[in-house]
Amino acid sequence: MAGIYIHVPFCKTRCVYCDFYSTTRGDLKQRYIDALCEELTMRRDYLQGETVRTVYFGGGTPSQLEEEDFRHVFDTLSDIYGLDACEEITLEANPDDLTEDYIAMLRRLPFNRISMGIQTFDDATLRLLNRRHDARQAIEAVGRCRRHGFR
């Protein structure tokens, strides 16, 4: 069994506690997606025929990507490994990115799980951490994701 982690380094803002590599330079997204798909293709033999069971988009903030970005990555993964046996495809997301429209877009893609970066439901702590959402937005985002069938 194999799992693939895809790092998406883009963030709208930097959180003061975060040690992961990220950038606020959204103008680099397309170049990054193209380079990522190139590298996936170059490493096509890396898994030596193992079946891919999980794909995890982490970050940064993968919910900064658009549908066409994800489609390019999923098309590449599908061409190389096939995703038919994939049991779990996860997207890390910030609560304030998870609008009705964005969640509907995610449902058109193979995602079946969302890992939401809430951190806390205490608004003062969220402000201290430079998070973009508040507790109410986080609770509403969880509800929207559940209504759309995400785990």
mmCIF file of C-alpha atoms in Angstrom:
data_model
loop_
_atom_site.group_PDB
_atom_site.id
_atom_site.type_symbol
_atom_site.label_atom_id
_atom_site.label_comp_id
_atom_site.label_asym_id
_atom_site.label_seq_id
_atom_site.Cartn_x
_atom_site.Cartn_y
_atom_site.Cartn_z
ATOM 1 C CA MET A 1 0.000 0.000 0.000
ATOM 2 C CA ALA A 2 1.303 3.444 -0.905
ATOM 3 C CA GLY A 3 0.339 6.967 0.038
ATOM 4 C CA ILE A 4 1.286 10.169 -1.725
ATOM 5 C CA TYR A 5 1.758 13.476 0.068
ATOM 6 C CA ILE A 6 1.592 16.594 -2.085
ATOM 7 C CA HIS A 7 2.868 19.788 -0.493
ATOM 8 C CA VAL A 8 1.106 22.952 -1.611
ATOM 9 C CA PRO A 9 3.174 25.826 -0.193
ATOM 10 C CA PHE A 10 0.770 28.714 -0.812
ATOM 11 C CA CYS A 11 -0.881 30.769 1.936
ATOM 12 C CA LYS A 12 -2.814 34.040 1.910
ATOM 13 C CA THR A 13 -1.023 35.030 5.112
ATOM 14 C CA ARG A 14 1.640 33.452 7.311
ATOM 15 C CA CYS A 15 0.606 32.076 10.698
ATOM 16 C CA VAL A 16 3.069 33.050 13.418
ATOM 17 C CA TYR A 17 3.465 29.471 14.717
ATOM 18 C CA CYS A 18 3.957 27.705 11.378
ATOM 19 C CA ASP A 19 7.296 26.050 10.624
ATOM 20 C CA PHE A 20 6.240 24.518 7.307
ATOM 21 C CA TYR A 21 7.604 25.918 4.072
ATOM 22 C CA SER A 22 5.093 28.324 2.587
ATOM 23 C CA THR A 23 4.891 31.476 0.537
ATOM 24 C CA THR A 24 2.300 34.197 0.048
ATOM 25 C CA ARG A 25 3.381 34.577 -3.604
ATOM 26 C CA GLY A 26 0.225 33.383 -5.317
ATOM 27 C CA ASP A 27 1.678 34.443 -8.668
ATOM 28 C CA LEU A 28 3.839 31.282 -8.543
ATOM 29 C CA LYS A 29 0.920 28.816 -8.371
ATOM 30 C CA GLN A 30 0.789 27.888 -12.049
ATOM 31 C CA ARG A 31 4.550 27.400 -12.314
ATOM 32 C CA TYR A 32 4.463 25.267 -9.169
ATOM 33 C CA ILE A 33 1.613 23.053 -10.405
ATOM 34 C CA ASP A 34 3.384 22.532 -13.737
ATOM 35 C CA ALA A 35 6.657 21.650 -11.964
ATOM 36 C CA LEU A 36 4.829 19.329 -9.553
ATOM 37 C CA CYS A 37 3.207 17.414 -12.403
ATOM 38 C CA GLU A 38 6.559 17.208 -14.188
ATOM 39 C CA GLU A 39 8.188 15.778 -11.078
ATOM 40 C CA LEU A 40 5.374 13.268 -10.545
ATOM 41 C CA THR A 41 5.924 12.106 -14.118
ATOM 42 C CA MET A 42 9.710 11.892 -13.667
ATOM 43 C CA ARG A 43 9.224 9.766 -10.538
ATOM 44 C CA ARG A 44 6.569 7.506 -12.047
ATOM 45 C CA ASP A 45 8.588 4.346 -11.274
ATOM 46 C CA TYR A 46 9.319 5.340 -7.678
ATOM 47 C CA LEU A 47 6.472 3.264 -6.192
ATOM 48 C CA GLN A 48 7.470 0.208 -8.233
ATOM 49 C CA GLY A 49 3.902 -0.806 -9.031
ATOM 50 C CA GLU A 50 2.495 -0.399 -5.512
ATOM 51 C CA THR A 51 -1.177 0.527 -5.369
ATOM 52 C CA VAL A 52 -1.858 4.082 -4.244
ATOM 53 C CA ARG A 53 -4.437 3.990 -1.448
ATOM 54 C CA THR A 54 -4.190 7.547 -0.108
ATOM 55 C CA VAL A 55 -3.371 10.992 -1.437
ATOM 56 C CA TYR A 56 -2.949 13.899 0.973
ATOM 57 C CA PHE A 57 -2.693 17.535 -0.112
ATOM 58 C CA GLY A 58 -0.966 19.396 2.738
ATOM 59 C CA GLY A 59 0.662 22.733 3.090
ATOM 60 C CA GLY A 60 0.838 25.617 3.250
ATOM 61 C CA THR A 61 -2.806 25.971 2.378
ATOM 62 C CA PRO A 62 -3.904 23.654 -0.441
ATOM 63 C CA SER A 63 -7.339 25.287 -0.386
ATOM 64 C CA GLN A 64 -5.654 28.230 -2.130
ATOM 65 C CA LEU A 65 -5.717 26.198 -5.362
ATOM 66 C CA GLU A 66 -8.450 26.360 -7.981
ATOM 67 C CA GLU A 67 -10.309 23.570 -9.749
ATOM 68 C CA GLU A 68 -8.081 23.611 -12.842
ATOM 69 C CA ASP A 69 -4.977 23.287 -10.637
ATOM 70 C CA PHE A 70 -6.385 20.213 -8.911
ATOM 71 C CA ARG A 71 -7.562 18.741 -12.227
ATOM 72 C CA HIS A 72 -4.041 18.996 -13.644
ATOM 73 C CA VAL A 73 -2.610 17.183 -10.602
ATOM 74 C CA PHE A 74 -5.361 14.533 -10.534
ATOM 75 C CA ASP A 75 -5.020 13.899 -14.279
ATOM 76 C CA THR A 76 -1.284 13.394 -13.803
ATOM 77 C CA LEU A 77 -1.738 11.092 -10.793
ATOM 78 C CA SER A 78 -4.416 9.122 -12.612
ATOM 79 C CA ASP A 79 -2.285 8.695 -15.726
ATOM 80 C CA ILE A 80 0.695 7.484 -13.698
ATOM 81 C CA TYR A 81 -0.831 5.448 -10.878
ATOM 82 C CA GLY A 82 -4.549 5.211 -11.496
ATOM 83 C CA LEU A 83 -6.719 6.314 -8.615
ATOM 84 C CA ASP A 84 -9.409 3.621 -8.767
ATOM 85 C CA ALA A 85 -8.068 1.848 -5.660
ATOM 86 C CA CYS A 86 -7.556 5.095 -3.763
ATOM 87 C CA GLU A 87 -9.551 4.943 -0.536
ATOM 88 C CA GLU A 88 -8.889 8.397 0.829
ATOM 89 C CA ILE A 89 -8.038 11.684 -0.854
ATOM 90 C CA THR A 90 -7.604 14.475 1.673
ATOM 91 C CA LEU A 91 -7.367 18.233 1.342
ATOM 92 C CA GLU A 92 -6.026 20.422 4.148
ATOM 93 C CA ALA A 93 -8.087 23.599 4.210
ATOM 94 C CA ASN A 94 -8.614 26.781 6.144
ATOM 95 C CA PRO A 95 -12.198 27.270 7.360
ATOM 96 C CA ASP A 96 -12.586 30.642 5.635
ATOM 97 C CA ASP A 97 -11.737 29.089 2.250
ATOM 98 C CA LEU A 98 -14.546 26.537 2.554
ATOM 99 C CA THR A 99 -17.408 28.497 1.033
ATOM 100 C CA GLU A 100 -20.422 26.720 -0.480
ATOM 101 C CA ASP A 101 -18.979 27.269 -3.971
ATOM 102 C CA TYR A 102 -15.519 25.991 -3.036
ATOM 103 C CA ILE A 103 -16.923 22.871 -1.363
ATOM 104 C CA ALA A 104 -19.142 22.209 -4.392
ATOM 105 C CA MET A 105 -16.014 22.454 -6.554
ATOM 106 C CA LEU A 106 -14.217 19.949 -4.298
ATOM 107 C CA ARG A 107 -17.135 17.513 -4.743
ATOM 108 C CA ARG A 108 -16.544 17.591 -8.515
ATOM 109 C CA LEU A 109 -13.034 16.287 -7.810
ATOM 110 C CA PRO A 110 -11.969 12.991 -6.186
ATOM 111 C CA PHE A 111 -11.636 14.470 -2.677
ATOM 112 C CA ASN A 112 -13.522 12.570 0.031
ATOM 113 C CA ARG A 113 -11.935 13.980 3.203
ATOM 114 C CA ILE A 114 -11.107 17.456 4.487
ATOM 115 C CA SER A 115 -8.607 18.181 7.246
ATOM 116 C CA MET A 116 -9.516 21.603 8.545
ATOM 117 C CA GLY A 117 -6.933 23.822 10.222
ATOM 118 C CA ILE A 118 -9.076 25.230 13.014
ATOM 119 C CA GLN A 119 -6.409 25.221 15.780
ATOM 120 C CA THR A 120 -8.810 26.575 18.444
ATOM 121 C CA PHE A 121 -12.328 27.903 18.913
ATOM 122 C CA ASP A 122 -11.070 30.789 21.046
ATOM 123 C CA ASP A 123 -11.241 33.978 18.988
ATOM 124 C CA ALA A 124 -8.569 35.801 21.003
ATOM 125 C CA THR A 125 -6.114 32.956 20.445
ATOM 126 C CA LEU A 126 -6.985 32.805 16.740
ATOM 127 C CA ARG A 127 -6.161 36.512 16.414
ATOM 128 C CA LEU A 128 -2.910 36.008 18.326
ATOM 129 C CA LEU A 129 -1.956 33.210 15.903
ATOM 130 C CA ASN A 130 -2.776 35.429 12.897
ATOM 131 C CA ARG A 131 -5.488 33.035 11.710
ATOM 132 C CA ARG A 132 -7.903 34.420 9.115
ATOM 133 C CA HIS A 133 -11.041 32.793 10.545
ATOM 134 C CA ASP A 134 -12.943 33.080 13.800
ATOM 135 C CA ALA A 135 -14.738 30.374 15.798
ATOM 136 C CA ARG A 136 -18.093 31.026 14.106
ATOM 137 C CA GLN A 137 -16.569 30.650 10.628
ATOM 138 C CA ALA A 138 -14.930 27.373 11.674
ATOM 139 C CA ILE A 139 -18.185 25.919 13.017
ATOM 140 C CA GLU A 140 -20.046 26.976 9.870
ATOM 141 C CA ALA A 141 -17.349 25.454 7.637
ATOM 142 C CA VAL A 142 -17.583 22.126 9.484
ATOM 143 C CA GLY A 143 -21.349 22.135 8.932
ATOM 144 C CA ARG A 144 -21.002 22.904 5.224
ATOM 145 C CA CYS A 145 -18.446 20.113 4.746
ATOM 146 C CA ARG A 146 -20.668 17.601 6.536
ATOM 147 C CA ARG A 147 -23.721 18.616 4.478
ATOM 148 C CA HIS A 148 -21.695 17.960 1.337
ATOM 149 C CA GLY A 149 -20.709 14.494 2.555
ATOM 150 C CA PHE A 150 -17.074 15.035 3.493
ATOM 151 C CA ARG A 151 -15.419 13.120 6.303
#
